[in-house]
Structure formats: structure tokens, C-alpha cells
Coordinates of C-alpha atoms in Angstrom, one line a residue:
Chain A
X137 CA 12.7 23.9 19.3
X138 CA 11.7 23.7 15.4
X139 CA 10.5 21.1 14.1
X140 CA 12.7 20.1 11.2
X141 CA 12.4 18.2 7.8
X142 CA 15.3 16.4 6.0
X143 CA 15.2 15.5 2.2
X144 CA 18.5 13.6 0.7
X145 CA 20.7 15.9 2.8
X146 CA 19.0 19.1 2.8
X147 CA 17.3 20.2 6.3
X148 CA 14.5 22.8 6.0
X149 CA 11.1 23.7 8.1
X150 CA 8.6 20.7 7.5
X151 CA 6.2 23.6 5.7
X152 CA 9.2 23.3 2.8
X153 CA 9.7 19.5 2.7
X154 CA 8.1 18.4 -0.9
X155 CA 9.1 15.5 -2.9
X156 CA 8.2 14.7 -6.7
X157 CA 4.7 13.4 -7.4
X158 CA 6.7 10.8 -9.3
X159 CA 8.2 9.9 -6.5
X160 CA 7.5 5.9 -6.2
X161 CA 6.7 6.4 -2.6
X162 CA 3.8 8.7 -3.6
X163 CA 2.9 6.5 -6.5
X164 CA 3.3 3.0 -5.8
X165 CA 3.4 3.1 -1.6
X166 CA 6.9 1.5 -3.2
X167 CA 8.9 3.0 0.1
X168 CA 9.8 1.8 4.2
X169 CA 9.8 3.6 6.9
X170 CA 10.9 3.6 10.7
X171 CA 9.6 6.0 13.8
X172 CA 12.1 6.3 16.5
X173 CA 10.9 7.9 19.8
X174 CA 13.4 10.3 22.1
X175 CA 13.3 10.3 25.9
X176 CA 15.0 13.4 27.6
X177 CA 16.7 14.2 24.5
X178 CA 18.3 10.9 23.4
X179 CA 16.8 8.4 21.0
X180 CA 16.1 5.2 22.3
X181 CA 17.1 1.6 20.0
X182 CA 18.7 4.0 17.3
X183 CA 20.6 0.8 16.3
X184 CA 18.0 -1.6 16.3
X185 CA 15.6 0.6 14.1
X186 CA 18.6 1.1 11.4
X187 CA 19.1 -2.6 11.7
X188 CA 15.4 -3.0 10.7
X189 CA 15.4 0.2 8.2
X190 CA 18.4 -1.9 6.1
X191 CA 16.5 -5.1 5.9
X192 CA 13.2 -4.1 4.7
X193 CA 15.2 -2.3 1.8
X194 CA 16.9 -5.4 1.1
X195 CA 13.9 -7.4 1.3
X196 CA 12.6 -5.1 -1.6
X197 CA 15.8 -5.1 -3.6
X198 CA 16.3 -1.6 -3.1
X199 CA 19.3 -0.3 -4.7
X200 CA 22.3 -0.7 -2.1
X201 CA 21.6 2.5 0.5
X202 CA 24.4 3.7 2.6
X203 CA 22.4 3.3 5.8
X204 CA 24.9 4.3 8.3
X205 CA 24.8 8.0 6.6
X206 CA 21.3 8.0 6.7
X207 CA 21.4 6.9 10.7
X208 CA 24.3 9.8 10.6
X209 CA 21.8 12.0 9.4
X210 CA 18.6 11.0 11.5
X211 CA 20.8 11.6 14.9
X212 CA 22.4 15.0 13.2
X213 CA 18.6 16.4 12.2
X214 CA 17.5 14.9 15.9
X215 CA 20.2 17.0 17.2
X216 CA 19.6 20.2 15.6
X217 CA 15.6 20.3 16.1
X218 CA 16.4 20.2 20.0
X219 CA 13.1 18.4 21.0
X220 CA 13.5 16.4 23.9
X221 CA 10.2 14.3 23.1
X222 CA 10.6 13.5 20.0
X223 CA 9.0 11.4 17.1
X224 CA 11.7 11.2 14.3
X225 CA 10.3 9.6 11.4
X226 CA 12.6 8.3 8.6
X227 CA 10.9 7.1 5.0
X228 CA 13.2 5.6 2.0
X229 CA 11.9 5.4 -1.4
X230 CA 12.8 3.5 -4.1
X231 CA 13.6 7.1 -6.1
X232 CA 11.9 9.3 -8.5
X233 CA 11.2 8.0 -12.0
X234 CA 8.9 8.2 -14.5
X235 CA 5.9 5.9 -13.6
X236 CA 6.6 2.5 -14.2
X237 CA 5.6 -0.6 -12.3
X238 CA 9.5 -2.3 -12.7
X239 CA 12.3 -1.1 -10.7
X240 CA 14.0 2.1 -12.3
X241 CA 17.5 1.7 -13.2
X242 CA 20.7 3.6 -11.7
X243 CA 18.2 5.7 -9.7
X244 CA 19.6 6.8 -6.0
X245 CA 16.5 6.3 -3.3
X246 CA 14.9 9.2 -1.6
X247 CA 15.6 9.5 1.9
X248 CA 13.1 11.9 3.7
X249 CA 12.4 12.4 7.6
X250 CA 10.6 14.5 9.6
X251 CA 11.5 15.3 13.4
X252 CA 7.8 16.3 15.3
X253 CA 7.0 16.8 19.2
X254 CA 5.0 14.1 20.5
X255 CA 1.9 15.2 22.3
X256 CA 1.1 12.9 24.9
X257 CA -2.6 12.0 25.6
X258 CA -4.1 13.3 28.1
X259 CA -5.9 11.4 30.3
X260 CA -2.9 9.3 30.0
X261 CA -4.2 6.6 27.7
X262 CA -1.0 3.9 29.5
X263 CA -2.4 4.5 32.9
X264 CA -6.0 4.1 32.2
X265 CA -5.5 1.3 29.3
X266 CA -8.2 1.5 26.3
X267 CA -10.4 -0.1 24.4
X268 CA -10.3 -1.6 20.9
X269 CA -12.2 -3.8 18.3
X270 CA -11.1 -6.6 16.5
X271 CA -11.0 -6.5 12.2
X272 CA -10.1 -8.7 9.7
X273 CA -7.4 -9.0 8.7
X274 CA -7.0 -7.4 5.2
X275 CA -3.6 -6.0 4.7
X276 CA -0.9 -7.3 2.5
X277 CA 1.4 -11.0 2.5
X278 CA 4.2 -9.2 3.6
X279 CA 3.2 -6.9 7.1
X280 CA 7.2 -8.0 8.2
X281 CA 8.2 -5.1 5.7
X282 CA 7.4 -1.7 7.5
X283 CA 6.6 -0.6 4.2
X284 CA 3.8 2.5 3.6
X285 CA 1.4 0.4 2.2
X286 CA -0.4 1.3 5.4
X287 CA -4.3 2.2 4.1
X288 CA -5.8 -1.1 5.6
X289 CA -3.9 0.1 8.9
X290 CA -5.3 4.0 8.6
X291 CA -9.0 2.4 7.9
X292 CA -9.1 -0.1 10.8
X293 CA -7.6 2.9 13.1
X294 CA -10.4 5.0 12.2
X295 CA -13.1 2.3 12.5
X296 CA -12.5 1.7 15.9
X297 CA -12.4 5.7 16.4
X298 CA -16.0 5.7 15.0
X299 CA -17.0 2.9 17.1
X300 CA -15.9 4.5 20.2
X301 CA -12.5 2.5 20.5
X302 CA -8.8 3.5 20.3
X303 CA -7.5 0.8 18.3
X304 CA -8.5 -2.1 16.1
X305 CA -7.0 -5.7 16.3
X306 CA -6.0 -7.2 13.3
X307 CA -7.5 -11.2 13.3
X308 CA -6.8 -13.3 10.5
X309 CA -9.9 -14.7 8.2
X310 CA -9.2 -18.1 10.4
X311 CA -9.2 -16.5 13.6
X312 CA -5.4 -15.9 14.3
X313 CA -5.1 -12.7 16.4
X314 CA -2.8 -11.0 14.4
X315 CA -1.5 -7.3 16.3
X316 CA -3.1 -3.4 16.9
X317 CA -3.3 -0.7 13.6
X318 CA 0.1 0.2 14.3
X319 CA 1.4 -1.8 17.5
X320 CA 2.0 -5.7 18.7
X321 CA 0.1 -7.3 21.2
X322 CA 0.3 -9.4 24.3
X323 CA -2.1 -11.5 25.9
X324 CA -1.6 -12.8 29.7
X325 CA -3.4 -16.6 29.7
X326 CA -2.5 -19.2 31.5
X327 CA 0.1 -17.3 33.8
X328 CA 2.2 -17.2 30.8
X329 CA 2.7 -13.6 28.3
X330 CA 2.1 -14.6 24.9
X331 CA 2.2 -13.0 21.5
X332 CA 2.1 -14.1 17.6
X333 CA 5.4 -15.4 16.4
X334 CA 7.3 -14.0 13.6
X335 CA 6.0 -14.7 10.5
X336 CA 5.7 -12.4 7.1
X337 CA 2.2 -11.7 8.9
X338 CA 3.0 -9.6 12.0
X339 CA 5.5 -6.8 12.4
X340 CA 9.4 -7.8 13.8
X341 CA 8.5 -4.9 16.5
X342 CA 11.5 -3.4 18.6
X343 CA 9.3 -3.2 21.6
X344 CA 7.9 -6.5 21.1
X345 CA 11.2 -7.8 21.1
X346 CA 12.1 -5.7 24.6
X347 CA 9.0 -7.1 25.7
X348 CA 10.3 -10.3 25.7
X349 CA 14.1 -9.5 26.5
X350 CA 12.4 -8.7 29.9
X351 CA 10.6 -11.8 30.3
X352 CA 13.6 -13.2 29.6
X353 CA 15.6 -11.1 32.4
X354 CA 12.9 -11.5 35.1
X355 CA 11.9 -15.0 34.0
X356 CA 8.7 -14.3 33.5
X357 CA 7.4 -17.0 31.2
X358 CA 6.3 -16.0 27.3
X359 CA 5.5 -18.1 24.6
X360 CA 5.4 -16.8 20.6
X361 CA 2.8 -19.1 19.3
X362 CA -0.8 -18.3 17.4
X363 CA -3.5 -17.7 19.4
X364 CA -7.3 -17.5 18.1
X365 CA -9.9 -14.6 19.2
X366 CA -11.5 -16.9 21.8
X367 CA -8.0 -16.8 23.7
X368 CA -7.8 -13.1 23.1
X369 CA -11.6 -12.6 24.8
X370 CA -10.7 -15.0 27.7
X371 CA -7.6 -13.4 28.7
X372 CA -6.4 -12.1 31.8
X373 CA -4.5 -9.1 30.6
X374 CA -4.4 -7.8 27.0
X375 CA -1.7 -5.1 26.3
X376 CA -0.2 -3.6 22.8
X377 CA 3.3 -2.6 22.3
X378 CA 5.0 0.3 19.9
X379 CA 8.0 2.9 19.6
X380 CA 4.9 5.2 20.7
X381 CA 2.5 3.0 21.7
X382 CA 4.9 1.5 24.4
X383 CA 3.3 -1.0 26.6
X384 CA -0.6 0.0 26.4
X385 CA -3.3 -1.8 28.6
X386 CA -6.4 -2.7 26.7
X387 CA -8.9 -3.3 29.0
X388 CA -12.3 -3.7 26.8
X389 CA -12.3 -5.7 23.6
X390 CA -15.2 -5.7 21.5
X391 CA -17.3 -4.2 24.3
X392 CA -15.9 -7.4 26.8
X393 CA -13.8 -6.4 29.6
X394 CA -10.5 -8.0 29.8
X395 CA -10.1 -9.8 33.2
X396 CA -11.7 -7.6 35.3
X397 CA -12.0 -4.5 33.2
X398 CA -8.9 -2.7 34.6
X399 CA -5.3 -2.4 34.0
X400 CA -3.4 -5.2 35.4
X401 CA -0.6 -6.0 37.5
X402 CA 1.4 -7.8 34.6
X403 CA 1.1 -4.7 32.0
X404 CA 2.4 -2.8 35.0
X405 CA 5.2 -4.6 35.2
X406 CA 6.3 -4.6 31.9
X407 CA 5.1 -0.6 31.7
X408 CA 7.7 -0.2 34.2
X409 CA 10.1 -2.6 32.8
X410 CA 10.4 -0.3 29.5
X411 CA 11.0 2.5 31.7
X412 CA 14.0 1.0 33.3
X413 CA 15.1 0.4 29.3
X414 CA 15.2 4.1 28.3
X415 CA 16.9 4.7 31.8
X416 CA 19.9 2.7 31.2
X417 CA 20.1 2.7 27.4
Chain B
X233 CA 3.9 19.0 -27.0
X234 CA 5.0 19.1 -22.9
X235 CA 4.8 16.9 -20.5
X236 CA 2.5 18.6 -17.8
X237 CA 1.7 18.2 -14.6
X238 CA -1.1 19.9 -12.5
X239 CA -1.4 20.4 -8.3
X240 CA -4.5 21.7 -7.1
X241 CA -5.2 24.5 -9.8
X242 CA -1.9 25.0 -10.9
X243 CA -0.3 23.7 -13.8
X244 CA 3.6 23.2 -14.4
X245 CA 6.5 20.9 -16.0
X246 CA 6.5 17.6 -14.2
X247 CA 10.0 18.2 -13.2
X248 CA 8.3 21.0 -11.2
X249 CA 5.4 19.2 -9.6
X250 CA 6.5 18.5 -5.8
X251 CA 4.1 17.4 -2.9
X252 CA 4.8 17.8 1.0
X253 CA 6.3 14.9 2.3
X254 CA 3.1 14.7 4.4
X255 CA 1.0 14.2 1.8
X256 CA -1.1 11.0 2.8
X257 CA -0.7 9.8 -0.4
X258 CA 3.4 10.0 0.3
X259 CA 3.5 8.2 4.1
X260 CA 0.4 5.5 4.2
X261 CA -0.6 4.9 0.2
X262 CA -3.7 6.6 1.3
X263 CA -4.8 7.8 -2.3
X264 CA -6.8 6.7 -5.5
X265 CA -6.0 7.2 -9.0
X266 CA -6.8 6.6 -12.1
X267 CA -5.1 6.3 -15.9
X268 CA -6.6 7.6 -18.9
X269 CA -5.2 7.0 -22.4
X270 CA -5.6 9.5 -25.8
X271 CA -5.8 8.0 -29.2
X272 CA -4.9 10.8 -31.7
X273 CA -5.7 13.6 -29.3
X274 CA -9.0 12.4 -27.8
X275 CA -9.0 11.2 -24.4
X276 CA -10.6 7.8 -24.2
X277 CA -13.4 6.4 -21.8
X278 CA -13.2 9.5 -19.7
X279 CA -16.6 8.9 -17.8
X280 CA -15.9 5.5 -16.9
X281 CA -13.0 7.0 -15.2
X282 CA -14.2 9.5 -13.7
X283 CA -17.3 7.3 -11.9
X284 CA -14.4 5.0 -11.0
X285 CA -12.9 7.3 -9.2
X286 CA -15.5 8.9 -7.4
X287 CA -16.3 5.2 -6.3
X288 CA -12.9 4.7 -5.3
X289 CA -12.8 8.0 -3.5
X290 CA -16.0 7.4 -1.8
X291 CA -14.9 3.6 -0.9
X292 CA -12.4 5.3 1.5
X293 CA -14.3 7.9 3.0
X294 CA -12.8 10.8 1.6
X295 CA -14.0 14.2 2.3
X296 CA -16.5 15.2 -0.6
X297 CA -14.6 16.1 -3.5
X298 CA -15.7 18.1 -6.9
X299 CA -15.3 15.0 -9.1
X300 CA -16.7 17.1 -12.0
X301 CA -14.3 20.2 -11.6
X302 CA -11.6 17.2 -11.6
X303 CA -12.6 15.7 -14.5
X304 CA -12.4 19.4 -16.0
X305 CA -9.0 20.2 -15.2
X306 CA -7.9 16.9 -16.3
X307 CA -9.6 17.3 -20.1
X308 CA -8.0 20.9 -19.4
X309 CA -4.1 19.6 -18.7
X310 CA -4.6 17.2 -21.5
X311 CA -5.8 19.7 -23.9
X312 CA -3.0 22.1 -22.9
X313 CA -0.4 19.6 -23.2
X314 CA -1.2 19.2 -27.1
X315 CA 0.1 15.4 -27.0
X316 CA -1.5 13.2 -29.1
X317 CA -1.5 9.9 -28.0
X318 CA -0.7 10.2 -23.8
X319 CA -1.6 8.7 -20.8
X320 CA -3.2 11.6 -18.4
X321 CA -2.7 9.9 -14.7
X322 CA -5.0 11.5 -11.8
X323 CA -4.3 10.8 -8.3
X324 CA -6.2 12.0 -5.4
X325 CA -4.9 11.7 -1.5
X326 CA -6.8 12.4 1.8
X327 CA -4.4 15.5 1.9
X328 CA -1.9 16.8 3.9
X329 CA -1.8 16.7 7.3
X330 CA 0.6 15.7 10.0
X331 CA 1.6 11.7 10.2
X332 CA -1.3 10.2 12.2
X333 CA -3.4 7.4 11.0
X334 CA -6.8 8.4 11.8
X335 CA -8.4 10.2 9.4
X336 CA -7.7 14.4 10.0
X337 CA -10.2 16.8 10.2
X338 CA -11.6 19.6 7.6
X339 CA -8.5 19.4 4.9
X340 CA -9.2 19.3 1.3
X341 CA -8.0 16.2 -0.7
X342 CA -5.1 16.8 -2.9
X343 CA -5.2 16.3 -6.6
X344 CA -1.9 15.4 -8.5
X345 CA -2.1 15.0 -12.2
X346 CA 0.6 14.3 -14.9
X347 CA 0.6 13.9 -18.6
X348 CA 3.1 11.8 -20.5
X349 CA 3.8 10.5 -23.8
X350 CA 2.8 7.0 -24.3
X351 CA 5.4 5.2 -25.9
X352 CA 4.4 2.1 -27.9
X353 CA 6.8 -0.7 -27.2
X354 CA 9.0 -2.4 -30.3
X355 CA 8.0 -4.9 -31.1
X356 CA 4.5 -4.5 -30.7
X357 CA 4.0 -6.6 -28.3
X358 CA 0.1 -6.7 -29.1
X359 CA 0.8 -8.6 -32.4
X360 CA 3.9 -11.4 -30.7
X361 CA 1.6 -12.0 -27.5
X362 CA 3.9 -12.1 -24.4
X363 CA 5.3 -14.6 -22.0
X364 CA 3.6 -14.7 -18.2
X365 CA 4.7 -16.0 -15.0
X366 CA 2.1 -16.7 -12.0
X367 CA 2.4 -15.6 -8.7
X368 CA 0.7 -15.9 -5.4
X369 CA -2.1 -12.9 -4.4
X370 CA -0.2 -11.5 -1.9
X371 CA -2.1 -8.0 -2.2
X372 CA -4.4 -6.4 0.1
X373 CA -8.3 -7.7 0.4
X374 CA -10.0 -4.4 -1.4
X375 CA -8.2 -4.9 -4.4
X376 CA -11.5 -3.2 -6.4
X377 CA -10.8 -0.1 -5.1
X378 CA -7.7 1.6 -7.2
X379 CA -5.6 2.8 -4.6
X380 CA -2.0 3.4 -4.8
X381 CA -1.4 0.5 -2.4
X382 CA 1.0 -1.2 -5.1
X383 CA 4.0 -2.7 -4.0
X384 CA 2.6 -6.3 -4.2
X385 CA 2.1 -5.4 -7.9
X386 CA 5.5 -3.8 -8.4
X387 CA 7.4 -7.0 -7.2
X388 CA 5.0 -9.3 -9.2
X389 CA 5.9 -7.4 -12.5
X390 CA 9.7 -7.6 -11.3
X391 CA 9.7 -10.9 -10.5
X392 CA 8.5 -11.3 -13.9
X393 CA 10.9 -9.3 -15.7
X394 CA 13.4 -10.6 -13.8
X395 CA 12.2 -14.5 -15.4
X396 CA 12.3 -13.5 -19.1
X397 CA 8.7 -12.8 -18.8
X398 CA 6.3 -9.6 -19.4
X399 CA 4.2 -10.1 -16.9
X400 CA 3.1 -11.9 -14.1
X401 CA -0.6 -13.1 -13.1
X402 CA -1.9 -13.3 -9.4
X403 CA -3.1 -16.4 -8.4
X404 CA -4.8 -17.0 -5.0
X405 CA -3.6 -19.4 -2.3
X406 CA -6.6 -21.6 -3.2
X407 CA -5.6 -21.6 -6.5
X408 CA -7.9 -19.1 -8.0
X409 CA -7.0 -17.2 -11.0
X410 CA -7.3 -13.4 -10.4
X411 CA -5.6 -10.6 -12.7
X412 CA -2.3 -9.7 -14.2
X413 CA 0.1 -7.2 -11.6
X414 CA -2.0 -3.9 -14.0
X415 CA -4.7 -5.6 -15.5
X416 CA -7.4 -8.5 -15.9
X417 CA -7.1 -11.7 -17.6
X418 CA -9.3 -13.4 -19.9
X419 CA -9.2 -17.4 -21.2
X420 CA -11.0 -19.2 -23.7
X421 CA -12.2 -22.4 -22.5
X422 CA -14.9 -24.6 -23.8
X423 CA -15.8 -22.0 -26.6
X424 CA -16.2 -19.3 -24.0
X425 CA -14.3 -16.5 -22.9
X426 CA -14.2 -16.8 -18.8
X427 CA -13.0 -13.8 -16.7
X428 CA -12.8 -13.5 -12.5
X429 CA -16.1 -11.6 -11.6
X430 CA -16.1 -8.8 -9.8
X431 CA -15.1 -9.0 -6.1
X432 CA -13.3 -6.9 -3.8
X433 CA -10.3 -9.5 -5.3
X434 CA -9.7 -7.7 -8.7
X435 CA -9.8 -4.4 -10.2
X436 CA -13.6 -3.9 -12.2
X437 CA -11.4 -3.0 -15.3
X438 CA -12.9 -0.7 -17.6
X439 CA -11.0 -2.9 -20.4
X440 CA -12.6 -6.0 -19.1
X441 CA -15.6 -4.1 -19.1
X442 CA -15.7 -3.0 -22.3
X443 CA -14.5 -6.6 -23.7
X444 CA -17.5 -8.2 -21.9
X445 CA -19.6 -5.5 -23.9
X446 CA -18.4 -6.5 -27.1
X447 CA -19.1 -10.2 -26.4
X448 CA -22.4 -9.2 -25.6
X449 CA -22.9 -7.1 -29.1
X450 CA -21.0 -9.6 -31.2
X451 CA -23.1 -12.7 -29.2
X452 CA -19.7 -14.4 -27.9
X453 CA -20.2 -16.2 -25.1
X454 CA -18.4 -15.2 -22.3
X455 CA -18.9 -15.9 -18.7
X456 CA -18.0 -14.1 -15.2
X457 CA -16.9 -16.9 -13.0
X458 CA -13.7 -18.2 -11.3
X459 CA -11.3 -20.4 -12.6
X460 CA -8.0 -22.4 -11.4
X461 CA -4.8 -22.5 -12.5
X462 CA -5.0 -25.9 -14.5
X463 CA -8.4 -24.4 -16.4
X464 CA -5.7 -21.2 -16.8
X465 CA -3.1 -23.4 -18.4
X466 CA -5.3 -25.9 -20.0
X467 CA -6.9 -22.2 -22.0
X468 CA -7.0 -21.9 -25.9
X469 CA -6.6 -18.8 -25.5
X470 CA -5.5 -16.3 -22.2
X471 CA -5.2 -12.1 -22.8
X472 CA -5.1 -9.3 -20.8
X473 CA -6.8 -6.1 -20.5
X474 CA -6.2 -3.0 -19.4
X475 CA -6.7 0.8 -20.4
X476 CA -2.9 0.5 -21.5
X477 CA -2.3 -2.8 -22.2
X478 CA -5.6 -3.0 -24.6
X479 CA -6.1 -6.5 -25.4
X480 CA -2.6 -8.3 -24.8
X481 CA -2.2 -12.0 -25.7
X482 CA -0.5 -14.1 -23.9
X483 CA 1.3 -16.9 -25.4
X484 CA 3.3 -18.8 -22.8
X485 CA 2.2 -19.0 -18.9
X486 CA 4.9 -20.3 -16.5
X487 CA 6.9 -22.0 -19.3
X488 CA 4.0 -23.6 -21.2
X489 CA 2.4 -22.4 -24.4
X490 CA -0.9 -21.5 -24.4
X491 CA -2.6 -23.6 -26.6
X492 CA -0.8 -23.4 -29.8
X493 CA 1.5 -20.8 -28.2
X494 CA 0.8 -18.0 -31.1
X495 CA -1.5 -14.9 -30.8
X496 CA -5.0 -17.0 -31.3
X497 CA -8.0 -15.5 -33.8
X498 CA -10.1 -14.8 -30.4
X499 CA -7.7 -12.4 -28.8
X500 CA -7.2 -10.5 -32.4
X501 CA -11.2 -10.3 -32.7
X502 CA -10.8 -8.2 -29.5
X503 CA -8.0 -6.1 -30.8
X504 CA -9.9 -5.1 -33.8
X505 CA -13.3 -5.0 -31.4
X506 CA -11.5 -2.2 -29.0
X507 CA -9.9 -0.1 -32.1
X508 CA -13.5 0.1 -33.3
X509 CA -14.9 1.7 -30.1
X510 CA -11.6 3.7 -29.8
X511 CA -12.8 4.8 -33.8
X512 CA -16.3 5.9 -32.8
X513 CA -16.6 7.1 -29.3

């Protein structure tokens, strides 16, 4: 079970997997990416992460990519690492070029992806929920790009490490409660599930999205609208969503308890809802 | 006279110089840099550089690095690649370590240098002044610490090709006037030269800082203070600064000329101001 590399068509061990310094990924953060998680040896919303992959390059007028070889070649590299848990990581670059801020002409992008074991946590993190902080918001106008320009996301994650917490909550300078370091989030107020709508603000998660197709399915009510951090600290059940987050129970905010300080029913449901999902896909 | 380029102690052609794919740097923008220019074989402003760096490193937390052994191997590269007038680029990443966004434990940073020929553009674009376009601030909110975190800038400068222009200018939601997409801005106004002060909003510009120095020698007034967008198109006289740009005139904003829409006497005092501390450092 090796875990594998892939760099515009060649596969080799991870160890071998270089790019150019003058790669614009490397030198600009000018590249997107996508994580797709495997259950039991099958990756689970191939199509809507490729969906997702070809939009953020056309958002940043990358040069036209052939995206169903590069879904071809994710699910062949899957495939020949043989890891039933798997995190399969896929980053497109604009290409290597002399630096530059304007787009290089007639250059090809850089396809690179990675195929790594996931570890779970253990205790398991879903069962016992955890605890965050909330940050302001400081990233970039464009978060709807799942672009690499992730530094604000890697310093907020480790700020709430070094105050004890698993995550940190993104909230806007206005109070809008934004999502988690690397994840959406769910609140439970009012008997109703609601999360931030889609904006250029918040990620266009796939687990968000599945989230809601099963609120949808079990008619279980669910709003996208804003919602300040007073609404976040009063309510009932808080939880965060991600390819490898999945549904995650946050039961402490800012050293509050949400509700009652334990994992609730609803994030239960929709743990178990998600489950169902990567049965039947 | 080779282009060079130099990975942690070693030193090879650029076409050479590859980094793992898990370089920091490569999947979250997590890295600083910093770009030096030569004049006739002398690198220029090195210390400034150097303390910039170390701020910018230290501004994210990274693990201690030798700042001075950096600084060594850069003047070392530099001397090595025997080019005369060259723009030595230094980047520094948290290092290689498996995707995670949490900081990793006990890995040295990695330091990335190239050299390159710095090719003057025709016409010199220093004596026509160039045309500008603004833009919203869409960047990040630590803007002061020179981080690869660039894509906002790339699409700003693109947008601006794209228009006819050279360059284009961030301007804040509220309508504050920040910087150009790689350097600051300066207007004349009311006699005085204004420029944005420093705040986590704009790059502290070794350019702008050196301008603001020779205001202070040759008693020109200048102030550090923010200004609008109608005080930006209403200037005598607007330039920009930067440690390749110099002193860059700019002679027509969104369409408009700036004042008489020719290179103005104030900018070209500058110029001749900057060549003199190029002359005798």
C-alpha cells in the first residue's frame, strides 16, 4: 500500500515528487486544489470535486485544462496506491514560468497530486465533538476559490491549537460567522439547521451541500442565511462539515458550552446521514 | 553570466532547482520572500532586506532561522552568478512536511533563491509614466508581512494589462487608497507628497521608505496619512515605488490624466533622488 505522488503524468514515491521553484504555485499561491476522501477503497463525490476543480480554474482564467484526464488520472493513481482510506489530494497550477506577476503565455498548468493514508484521531474527535475559538476574519475576497492561498487558514488552525482548541471559526469584522480553518459550519437554533449562504466569502463545500441534500430528503428544515456570533454562542448544536472533517460536533466555543456541552442528537443525525451517503454512492 | 539558483546550500541552473511538492511554500502560500535588485554588480539595500525578512519570518512564527547565514549565501549566489544588473529573489517556507495545516514539528525552513537578469523595459517606462486602473483590496488583512500569498495581486495586475493599463492600484471598500498590485503609491496634493502609513494594509516598502528619507533630507514635505480615491484622482502628481519599479509615474488613473497627464518635475526629483543613493551606498 505506497503511498504515491503524480506530477503531469508521471507517478513516483511522494519522497521524488518536486516541482520548479518557479512554479507559480510556489511563488504566487497562484494554484487550486481539491482533497477527495476514499471509503473501503472507492472515492466518494469524485464528480462533484472535478466539477468544483474546473470552476475554480475558470474563475482564475487558467489556460483551458483537460479536466476529465486529470479526474482519469486521480482515480488511476487512487487505484494503483491501493489504500482503502485514502486522502487524494489534487493541486493545478497556473505552470512554470519565469517570475512575473501577469499570466504566462502558451504555458500548460502543472497538475500535481499526492495519494496519503488518513490517520484517524484517536479518541475519535466525531464522537466526542471538540472545541474551537472564534478569529477574524482575515483571508482573502475570494474564499469561493479553493485556491492555496491558505496562510490565514494554517495560522487560525494553529491558534486555536495553542489555546487548547481544535479549530478556529472564521467571523467577519461585522460579526458574520463565516466557517472552521478548513471546514463549513452548522448551527441548530430555532429547531431549524442553518449555515452561511454562498457568497465569494465561504467555501461551495461538497459536504455542506450533502448536508443540506439531507435536510432536504428527511425534511428537516435548513435555512442559508448570515448569522452573527451571538447566534453562534446561543445555539443549540454547533457542528462543522469537510471531505475529512465530515460532520464534526463542536461542543465548546470560546470556552462556552454549546447547549449542554455535549454532542447532540441533530449532529448525530446528520453523522449518520453521511454514512448512509458513502454506503450507497 | 548564469542564471543561478540555490536550495538549502546547494547551488545550480534554475532549470535545475525543484522543491517537493510538500513544500509549505507549494500547498498553503506559507512562505516569505523578498527581492533584491543589483546596479552594476552591487546588490542594493541588502540590510533593509534582510531585517524585512527576518520580520516577516518572525511575523509567522517560523522556527528560528540563520538570517545572517541567508543573507551570506544570497551575496554568495549573486556574486557567483557574475550578472550585473539582477534581481536576487529569496524565499523562505515553513518546510517540508506532510499536508496538514497546523504548524509541524522540529523541521528546518526551506530557503529557495534565484538570480535573474533584470530586463529594462522599451520604452523606458520611467521617463513616459504609465497608465493605472484601480481595483478593490481584495487581499488578505496582513498585507505588511511579504508572504507569497499573491493571487489577489496577480489578477489585479492582469486585470490591468488586460485594460491597456500597466498597473493597477488597490483601493479599499471604504474608499481608501492603498498600494499598486507590487508596490506603494505616492500623490502630490496641496504641495505635499501623501503616502498610506504603515498598517497591516500595505507592504512597509523599502522604496517608500527611502523616498520618505529623501523628503526628509531635501525638506519636502511629505505626509503619512490616508487618502481617498477623489484626493487620488484630484493628485498633481501620483508614482509608485518599489525595489523594481524605482520611482514610476503614473500619468493616467482609470482613464483620467493625472494632472497634466505628463511625467510631473516631483516624480523626476525622486528619480534623480534614488539614482543618487543607488551612486553612493
Amino acid at each position: 500500500m505506497p503511498e504515491l505522488a503524480y506530477i503531469n503524468g508521471r507517478v513516483m514515491p511522494i519522497e521524488d515528487a518536486v516541482v520548479s521553484v518557479e512554479d507559480r504555485g510556489y511563488q504566487f499561491g497562484d494554484a487550486v486544489y481539491e482533497v477527495i476522501a476514499s471509503y473501503g477503497g472507492k472515492m466518494f463525490c469524485i464528480k462533484e470535486h472535478f466539477v468544483r476543480l474546473d470552476r475554480s480554474m475558470k474563475e482564475l482564467h487558467f489556460p483551458i485544462a483537460q479536466i476529465d484526464e486529470i479526474r482519469r488520472a486521480a482515480v488511476d493513481l487512487f487505484s494503483k496506491a491501493k489504500i482503502e482510506r485514502a486522502a487524494v489530494y489534487i493541486q493545478v497550477s497556473r505552470g512554470v514560468s519565469p517570475r512575473n506577476h501577469s499570466f504566462p503565455a502558451n504555458i500548460p498548468v502543472q497538475v500535481v497530486m499526492t495519494v496519503r493514508k488518513i490517520e484517524e484521531k484517536n479518541p475519535p474527535i466525531r464522537e466526542t465533538g471538540i472545541s474551537a475559538i472564534t478569529v477574524e476574519d482575515f483571508r482573502w475576497g475570494r474564499c469561493d476559490i479553493k485556491t492555496v492561498q491558505l496562510l490565514p487558514n494554517v495560522l487560525a488552525k494553529q491558534k486555536a491549537l495553542e489555546a487548547g482548541c481544535f479549530d478556529a471559526i472564521f467571523v467577519s469584522k461585522d460579526g458574520i460567522v463565516r466557517e472552521g480553518s478548513s471546514s463549513n459550519l452548522f448551527i441548530l437554533s430555532g429547531g431549524m439547521l442553518i449555515t452561511h449562504p454562498l457568497t465569494p466569502d465561504i467555501l461551495p463545500g461538497i459536504t455542506r451541500s450533502l448536508v443540506i441534500d439531507i435536510c432536504r430528503e428527511k425534511e428537516y428544515p435548513v435555512q442559508e442565511r448570515f448569522f452573527d456570533k451571538s447566534e453562534l454562542y446561543e445555539a443549540v448544536e454547533v457542528f462543522l462539515t469537510g471531505t475529512i472533517t465530515e460532520v464534526l460536533p463542536v461542543v465548546k466555543i470560546d470556552g462556552r458550552p454549546v447547549g449542554n456541552g455535549k454532542v447532540g442528537p441533530v449532529a448525530r443525525m446528520f453523522q449518520e446521514g453521511l454514512l448512509v451517503r458513502l454506503k450507497n454512492e
